[in-house]
Amino acid sequence: MSRDLSGFRPVLSDDEIARALTRMAHEVVERSKGASDLVVLGIPSRGVPLAQRLARSISSVEDIDVPVGAIDVTMYRDDLRLRPARALEPTDIPTGGVDGKIVVLVDDVLYSGRTIRAALTALDDVGRPQAVRLAVLVDRGHRELPIRADHVGKNLPTSVRESVKVLVEEVDGRDAVLIGAAEDPVAHVDLEDAR
């Protein structure tokens, strides 16, 4: 996927992203008192590879396979009428489901909270977890809903006139977190492109 990144500066390198995910894995294990009841679900598109990496890190800490999947939020978004033409992403719930499990939702950037609200609604249609936790690589603030991440790779205070781009090897060919000027700061819509 080609993205225009001119005018963006690096905030996290590939090594810093790897360290953040390792730290977050330890936090998840500590808070959950192990990994036996965990299910890790990524929010497409960049949350999915981050979820896979987080699950691998948790597995290496606990020496147990952690189920990992994806949950599409497209049809649960509250901004569909603003931009109705969107491709659906696959939802992949691991065998064993989410009922009675501790679900860790993973996304690349937490901004307004609307994507996470949509993910919680989508998860409600999938099953009834024991608990839901949120892990994000970047929390940039500017919440519009009362949503808070449990595990954060980097808190990055930003202006609404700035945009945060997360690049992941699996999608973009390299790992990085970049910050730069937003394309249209007035037309705030919490979409992956506008993060």
PDB file of C-alpha atoms in Angstrom:
ATOM      1  CA  MET A   1       0.000   0.000   0.000  1.00  0.00           C
ATOM      2  CA  SER A   2       1.482   3.316  -1.063  1.00  0.00           C
ATOM      3  CA  ARG A   3       1.035   6.215   1.330  1.00  0.00           C
ATOM      4  CA  ASP A   4       2.322   9.760   0.855  1.00  0.00           C
ATOM      5  CA  LEU A   5       4.580  10.273   3.846  1.00  0.00           C
ATOM      6  CA  SER A   6       6.326  13.463   2.774  1.00  0.00           C
ATOM      7  CA  GLY A   7       6.358  15.898   5.657  1.00  0.00           C
ATOM      8  CA  PHE A   8       6.102  13.136   8.268  1.00  0.00           C
ATOM      9  CA  ARG A   9       8.792  12.575  10.877  1.00  0.00           C
ATOM     10  CA  PRO A  10       9.531   9.364  12.786  1.00  0.00           C
ATOM     11  CA  VAL A  11       8.322   8.954  16.348  1.00  0.00           C
ATOM     12  CA  LEU A  12       8.991   5.228  16.835  1.00  0.00           C
ATOM     13  CA  SER A  13      11.481   3.034  14.983  1.00  0.00           C
ATOM     14  CA  ASP A  14      11.096  -0.672  14.269  1.00  0.00           C
ATOM     15  CA  ASP A  15      13.186  -1.547  17.352  1.00  0.00           C
ATOM     16  CA  GLU A  16      11.102   0.753  19.561  1.00  0.00           C
ATOM     17  CA  ILE A  17       7.884  -0.812  18.247  1.00  0.00           C
ATOM     18  CA  ALA A  18       9.249  -4.294  18.995  1.00  0.00           C
ATOM     19  CA  ARG A  19      10.207  -3.245  22.542  1.00  0.00           C
ATOM     20  CA  ALA A  20       6.798  -1.637  23.112  1.00  0.00           C
ATOM     21  CA  LEU A  21       4.992  -4.814  22.017  1.00  0.00           C
ATOM     22  CA  THR A  22       7.218  -6.951  24.266  1.00  0.00           C
ATOM     23  CA  ARG A  23       6.486  -4.674  27.235  1.00  0.00           C
ATOM     24  CA  MET A  24       2.771  -4.728  26.456  1.00  0.00           C
ATOM     25  CA  ALA A  25       2.853  -8.550  26.299  1.00  0.00           C
ATOM     26  CA  HIS A  26       4.320  -8.687  29.806  1.00  0.00           C
ATOM     27  CA  GLU A  27       1.676  -6.209  31.027  1.00  0.00           C
ATOM     28  CA  VAL A  28      -1.137  -8.307  29.524  1.00  0.00           C
ATOM     29  CA  VAL A  29       0.186 -11.484  31.178  1.00  0.00           C
ATOM     30  CA  GLU A  30       0.626  -9.753  34.530  1.00  0.00           C
ATOM     31  CA  ARG A  31      -2.835  -8.169  34.518  1.00  0.00           C
ATOM     32  CA  SER A  32      -4.503 -11.383  33.320  1.00  0.00           C
ATOM     33  CA  LYS A  33      -2.570 -13.561  35.782  1.00  0.00           C
ATOM     34  CA  GLY A  34      -1.355 -15.739  32.926  1.00  0.00           C
ATOM     35  CA  ALA A  35      -2.447 -16.396  29.374  1.00  0.00           C
ATOM     36  CA  SER A  36      -4.646 -19.489  29.580  1.00  0.00           C
ATOM     37  CA  ASP A  37      -7.914 -17.551  29.127  1.00  0.00           C
ATOM     38  CA  LEU A  38      -6.679 -14.964  26.607  1.00  0.00           C
ATOM     39  CA  VAL A  39      -7.931 -14.331  23.075  1.00  0.00           C
ATOM     40  CA  VAL A  40      -6.232 -11.558  21.091  1.00  0.00           C
ATOM     41  CA  LEU A  41      -8.281  -9.854  18.344  1.00  0.00           C
ATOM     42  CA  GLY A  42      -6.864  -7.271  15.959  1.00  0.00           C
ATOM     43  CA  ILE A  43      -8.894  -4.514  14.331  1.00  0.00           C
ATOM     44  CA  PRO A  44      -8.137  -4.381  10.576  1.00  0.00           C
ATOM     45  CA  SER A  45      -6.034  -3.414   8.996  1.00  0.00           C
ATOM     46  CA  ARG A  46      -2.879  -2.640  10.969  1.00  0.00           C
ATOM     47  CA  GLY A  47      -4.278  -3.881  14.262  1.00  0.00           C
ATOM     48  CA  VAL A  48      -4.289  -7.438  12.897  1.00  0.00           C
ATOM     49  CA  PRO A  49      -0.519  -7.830  12.377  1.00  0.00           C
ATOM     50  CA  LEU A  50       0.068  -6.017  15.675  1.00  0.00           C
ATOM     51  CA  ALA A  51      -2.295  -8.497  17.373  1.00  0.00           C
ATOM     52  CA  GLN A  52      -0.407 -11.410  15.825  1.00  0.00           C
ATOM     53  CA  ARG A  53       2.888 -10.032  17.110  1.00  0.00           C
ATOM     54  CA  LEU A  54       1.448  -9.349  20.561  1.00  0.00           C
ATOM     55  CA  ALA A  55       0.052 -12.894  20.740  1.00  0.00           C
ATOM     56  CA  ARG A  56       3.463 -14.322  19.737  1.00  0.00           C
ATOM     57  CA  SER A  57       5.153 -12.252  22.454  1.00  0.00           C
ATOM     58  CA  ILE A  58       2.630 -13.399  25.048  1.00  0.00           C
ATOM     59  CA  SER A  59       3.129 -16.998  23.895  1.00  0.00           C
ATOM     60  CA  SER A  60       6.891 -16.705  24.333  1.00  0.00           C
ATOM     61  CA  VAL A  61       6.456 -15.274  27.843  1.00  0.00           C
ATOM     62  CA  GLU A  62       3.976 -17.940  28.976  1.00  0.00           C
ATOM     63  CA  ASP A  63       5.004 -20.871  26.736  1.00  0.00           C
ATOM     64  CA  ILE A  64       1.388 -21.342  25.640  1.00  0.00           C
ATOM     65  CA  ASP A  65      -0.329 -20.803  22.294  1.00  0.00           C
ATOM     66  CA  VAL A  66      -2.522 -17.713  22.496  1.00  0.00           C
ATOM     67  CA  PRO A  67      -5.496 -17.699  20.095  1.00  0.00           C
ATOM     68  CA  VAL A  68      -5.412 -14.701  17.777  1.00  0.00           C
ATOM     69  CA  GLY A  69      -7.899 -13.417  15.225  1.00  0.00           C
ATOM     70  CA  ALA A  70      -9.491 -10.332  13.712  1.00  0.00           C
ATOM     71  CA  ILE A  71     -12.750  -8.465  14.198  1.00  0.00           C
ATOM     72  CA  ASP A  72     -14.084  -6.199  11.455  1.00  0.00           C
ATOM     73  CA  VAL A  73     -15.847  -3.068  12.668  1.00  0.00           C
ATOM     74  CA  THR A  74     -16.942  -1.640   9.302  1.00  0.00           C
ATOM     75  CA  MET A  75     -20.683  -2.255   9.646  1.00  0.00           C
ATOM     76  CA  TYR A  76     -20.688  -1.126  13.294  1.00  0.00           C
ATOM     77  CA  ARG A  77     -19.207   2.325  12.700  1.00  0.00           C
ATOM     78  CA  ASP A  78     -21.287   5.408  13.459  1.00  0.00           C
ATOM     79  CA  ASP A  79     -19.913   7.288  10.448  1.00  0.00           C
ATOM     80  CA  LEU A  80     -21.118   4.991   7.643  1.00  0.00           C
ATOM     81  CA  ARG A  81     -23.364   7.671   6.178  1.00  0.00           C
ATOM     82  CA  LEU A  82     -20.393  10.058   5.902  1.00  0.00           C
ATOM     83  CA  ARG A  83     -18.379   7.579   3.852  1.00  0.00           C
ATOM     84  CA  PRO A  84     -20.592   4.636   2.878  1.00  0.00           C
ATOM     85  CA  ALA A  85     -18.332   2.935   0.307  1.00  0.00           C
ATOM     86  CA  ARG A  86     -15.932   0.784   2.318  1.00  0.00           C
ATOM     87  CA  ALA A  87     -14.477  -2.646   1.827  1.00  0.00           C
ATOM     88  CA  LEU A  88     -15.389  -5.176   4.469  1.00  0.00           C
ATOM     89  CA  GLU A  89     -12.459  -6.826   6.193  1.00  0.00           C
ATOM     90  CA  PRO A  90     -12.536 -10.441   7.366  1.00  0.00           C
ATOM     91  CA  THR A  91     -13.605 -11.308  10.888  1.00  0.00           C
ATOM     92  CA  ASP A  92     -11.719 -14.346  12.136  1.00  0.00           C
ATOM     93  CA  ILE A  93     -12.691 -15.567  15.591  1.00  0.00           C
ATOM     94  CA  PRO A  94     -10.357 -18.325  16.842  1.00  0.00           C
ATOM     95  CA  THR A  95     -11.696 -21.819  17.505  1.00  0.00           C
ATOM     96  CA  GLY A  96     -13.098 -21.835  21.012  1.00  0.00           C
ATOM     97  CA  GLY A  97     -14.678 -18.407  20.576  1.00  0.00           C
ATOM     98  CA  VAL A  98     -14.623 -15.593  23.104  1.00  0.00           C
ATOM     99  CA  ASP A  99     -17.248 -16.690  25.647  1.00  0.00           C
ATOM    100  CA  GLY A 100     -15.782 -16.545  29.151  1.00  0.00           C
ATOM    101  CA  LYS A 101     -12.383 -15.449  27.825  1.00  0.00           C
ATOM    102  CA  ILE A 102     -10.330 -12.331  28.413  1.00  0.00           C
ATOM    103  CA  VAL A 103     -10.327 -10.624  25.022  1.00  0.00           C
ATOM    104  CA  VAL A 104      -7.531  -8.209  24.199  1.00  0.00           C
ATOM    105  CA  LEU A 105      -8.583  -5.897  21.356  1.00  0.00           C
ATOM    106  CA  VAL A 106      -5.580  -4.540  19.463  1.00  0.00           C
ATOM    107  CA  ASP A 107      -5.473  -1.443  17.270  1.00  0.00           C
ATOM    108  CA  ASP A 108      -2.686   0.721  15.920  1.00  0.00           C
ATOM    109  CA  VAL A 109      -3.900   4.176  17.036  1.00  0.00           C
ATOM    110  CA  LEU A 110      -6.424   5.249  19.661  1.00  0.00           C
ATOM    111  CA  TYR A 111      -7.865   8.641  18.774  1.00  0.00           C
ATOM    112  CA  SER A 112     -11.551   9.537  19.189  1.00  0.00           C
ATOM    113  CA  GLY A 113     -12.543   6.123  20.554  1.00  0.00           C
ATOM    114  CA  ARG A 114     -15.170   5.547  17.869  1.00  0.00           C
ATOM    115  CA  THR A 115     -13.382   2.593  16.268  1.00  0.00           C
ATOM    116  CA  ILE A 116     -13.143   0.899  19.661  1.00  0.00           C
ATOM    117  CA  ARG A 117     -16.826   1.560  20.369  1.00  0.00           C
ATOM    118  CA  ALA A 118     -17.600  -0.137  17.049  1.00  0.00           C
ATOM    119  CA  ALA A 119     -15.310  -3.053  17.973  1.00  0.00           C
ATOM    120  CA  LEU A 120     -17.101  -3.517  21.300  1.00  0.00           C
ATOM    121  CA  THR A 121     -20.457  -3.592  19.502  1.00  0.00           C
ATOM    122  CA  ALA A 122     -19.121  -6.091  16.946  1.00  0.00           C
ATOM    123  CA  LEU A 123     -17.693  -8.232  19.754  1.00  0.00           C
ATOM    124  CA  ASP A 124     -21.108  -8.235  21.421  1.00  0.00           C
ATOM    125  CA  ASP A 125     -22.460 -10.043  18.345  1.00  0.00           C
ATOM    126  CA  VAL A 126     -19.696 -12.666  18.554  1.00  0.00           C
ATOM    127  CA  GLY A 127     -19.993 -13.741  22.187  1.00  0.00           C
ATOM    128  CA  ARG A 128     -19.781 -12.799  25.833  1.00  0.00           C
ATOM    129  CA  PRO A 129     -16.203 -12.432  27.059  1.00  0.00           C
ATOM    130  CA  GLN A 130     -15.304 -12.467  30.739  1.00  0.00           C
ATOM    131  CA  ALA A 131     -13.490  -9.156  30.189  1.00  0.00           C
ATOM    132  CA  VAL A 132     -12.347  -6.954  27.321  1.00  0.00           C
ATOM    133  CA  ARG A 133      -9.060  -5.090  27.416  1.00  0.00           C
ATOM    134  CA  LEU A 134      -7.638  -2.650  24.898  1.00  0.00           C
ATOM    135  CA  ALA A 135      -4.044  -2.609  23.653  1.00  0.00           C
ATOM    136  CA  VAL A 136      -2.923   0.119  21.247  1.00  0.00           C
ATOM    137  CA  LEU A 137       0.478   0.921  19.826  1.00  0.00           C
ATOM    138  CA  VAL A 138      -0.187   4.695  19.978  1.00  0.00           C
ATOM    139  CA  ASP A 139      -2.615   6.694  22.120  1.00  0.00           C
ATOM    140  CA  ARG A 140      -2.783  10.192  20.669  1.00  0.00           C
ATOM    141  CA  GLY A 141      -5.549  11.604  22.873  1.00  0.00           C
ATOM    142  CA  HIS A 142      -8.536  13.648  21.641  1.00  0.00           C
ATOM    143  CA  ARG A 143     -11.160  11.215  22.898  1.00  0.00           C
ATOM    144  CA  GLU A 144     -14.780  11.824  21.949  1.00  0.00           C
ATOM    145  CA  LEU A 145     -16.020   8.822  23.924  1.00  0.00           C
ATOM    146  CA  PRO A 146     -15.138   7.576  27.421  1.00  0.00           C
ATOM    147  CA  ILE A 147     -12.695   4.911  26.217  1.00  0.00           C
ATOM    148  CA  ARG A 148      -9.236   4.282  27.649  1.00  0.00           C
ATOM    149  CA  ALA A 149      -6.538   1.814  26.627  1.00  0.00           C
ATOM    150  CA  ASP A 150      -5.334  -0.725  29.182  1.00  0.00           C
ATOM    151  CA  HIS A 151      -2.002  -1.262  27.429  1.00  0.00           C
ATOM    152  CA  VAL A 152      -0.267   1.483  25.431  1.00  0.00           C
ATOM    153  CA  GLY A 153       2.956   1.293  23.456  1.00  0.00           C
ATOM    154  CA  LYS A 154       3.414   5.080  23.342  1.00  0.00           C
ATOM    155  CA  ASN A 155       1.353   8.006  24.578  1.00  0.00           C
ATOM    156  CA  LEU A 156       1.774  10.646  21.900  1.00  0.00           C
ATOM    157  CA  PRO A 157       0.158  14.009  22.634  1.00  0.00           C
ATOM    158  CA  THR A 158      -0.919  15.513  19.318  1.00  0.00           C
ATOM    159  CA  SER A 159      -2.852  18.389  17.881  1.00  0.00           C
ATOM    160  CA  VAL A 160      -5.993  17.761  15.816  1.00  0.00           C
ATOM    161  CA  ARG A 161      -4.006  19.356  12.997  1.00  0.00           C
ATOM    162  CA  GLU A 162      -1.571  16.436  13.092  1.00  0.00           C
ATOM    163  CA  SER A 163      -1.864  12.942  11.719  1.00  0.00           C
ATOM    164  CA  VAL A 164      -0.255   9.777  13.069  1.00  0.00           C
ATOM    165  CA  LYS A 165       0.696   7.061  10.587  1.00  0.00           C
ATOM    166  CA  VAL A 166       1.560   3.571  11.759  1.00  0.00           C
ATOM    167  CA  LEU A 167       3.478   1.460   9.280  1.00  0.00           C
ATOM    168  CA  VAL A 168       3.766  -2.292   9.776  1.00  0.00           C
ATOM    169  CA  GLU A 169       6.022  -4.637   7.847  1.00  0.00           C
ATOM    170  CA  GLU A 170       3.170  -6.958   6.886  1.00  0.00           C
ATOM    171  CA  VAL A 171       1.192  -4.162   5.180  1.00  0.00           C
ATOM    172  CA  ASP A 172       3.675  -1.379   4.415  1.00  0.00           C
ATOM    173  CA  GLY A 173       7.014  -3.144   4.043  1.00  0.00           C
ATOM    174  CA  ARG A 174       8.520  -1.549   7.161  1.00  0.00           C
ATOM    175  CA  ASP A 175       7.736  -0.722  10.783  1.00  0.00           C
ATOM    176  CA  ALA A 176       7.510   2.886  11.944  1.00  0.00           C
ATOM    177  CA  VAL A 177       5.272   5.402  13.662  1.00  0.00           C
ATOM    178  CA  LEU A 178       5.272   8.806  11.977  1.00  0.00           C
ATOM    179  CA  ILE A 179       3.664  12.158  12.733  1.00  0.00           C
ATOM    180  CA  GLY A 180       2.921  15.001  10.348  1.00  0.00           C
ATOM    181  CA  ALA A 181       0.337  17.528   9.244  1.00  0.00           C
ATOM    182  CA  ALA A 182      -3.196  16.208   8.793  1.00  0.00           C
ATOM    183  CA  GLU A 183      -4.520  16.341   5.244  1.00  0.00           C
ATOM    184  CA  ASP A 184      -7.810  17.985   6.275  1.00  0.00           C
ATOM    185  CA  PRO A 185      -7.941  18.700  10.023  1.00  0.00           C
ATOM    186  CA  VAL A 186     -11.405  20.264   9.779  1.00  0.00           C
ATOM    187  CA  ALA A 187     -13.070  17.185   8.307  1.00  0.00           C
ATOM    188  CA  HIS A 188     -12.410  14.958  11.323  1.00  0.00           C
ATOM    189  CA  VAL A 189     -13.589  11.451  10.671  1.00  0.00           C
ATOM    190  CA  ASP A 190     -11.921   8.650  12.637  1.00  0.00           C
ATOM    191  CA  LEU A 191     -10.852   6.546   9.691  1.00  0.00           C
ATOM    192  CA  GLU A 192      -7.584   4.726   9.275  1.00  0.00           C
ATOM    193  CA  ASP A 193      -6.560   7.182   6.550  1.00  0.00           C
ATOM    194  CA  ALA A 194      -7.178  10.200   8.809  1.00  0.00           C
ATOM    195  CA  ARG A 195      -5.338   8.975  11.852  1.00  0.00           C
TER     196      ARG A 195
END
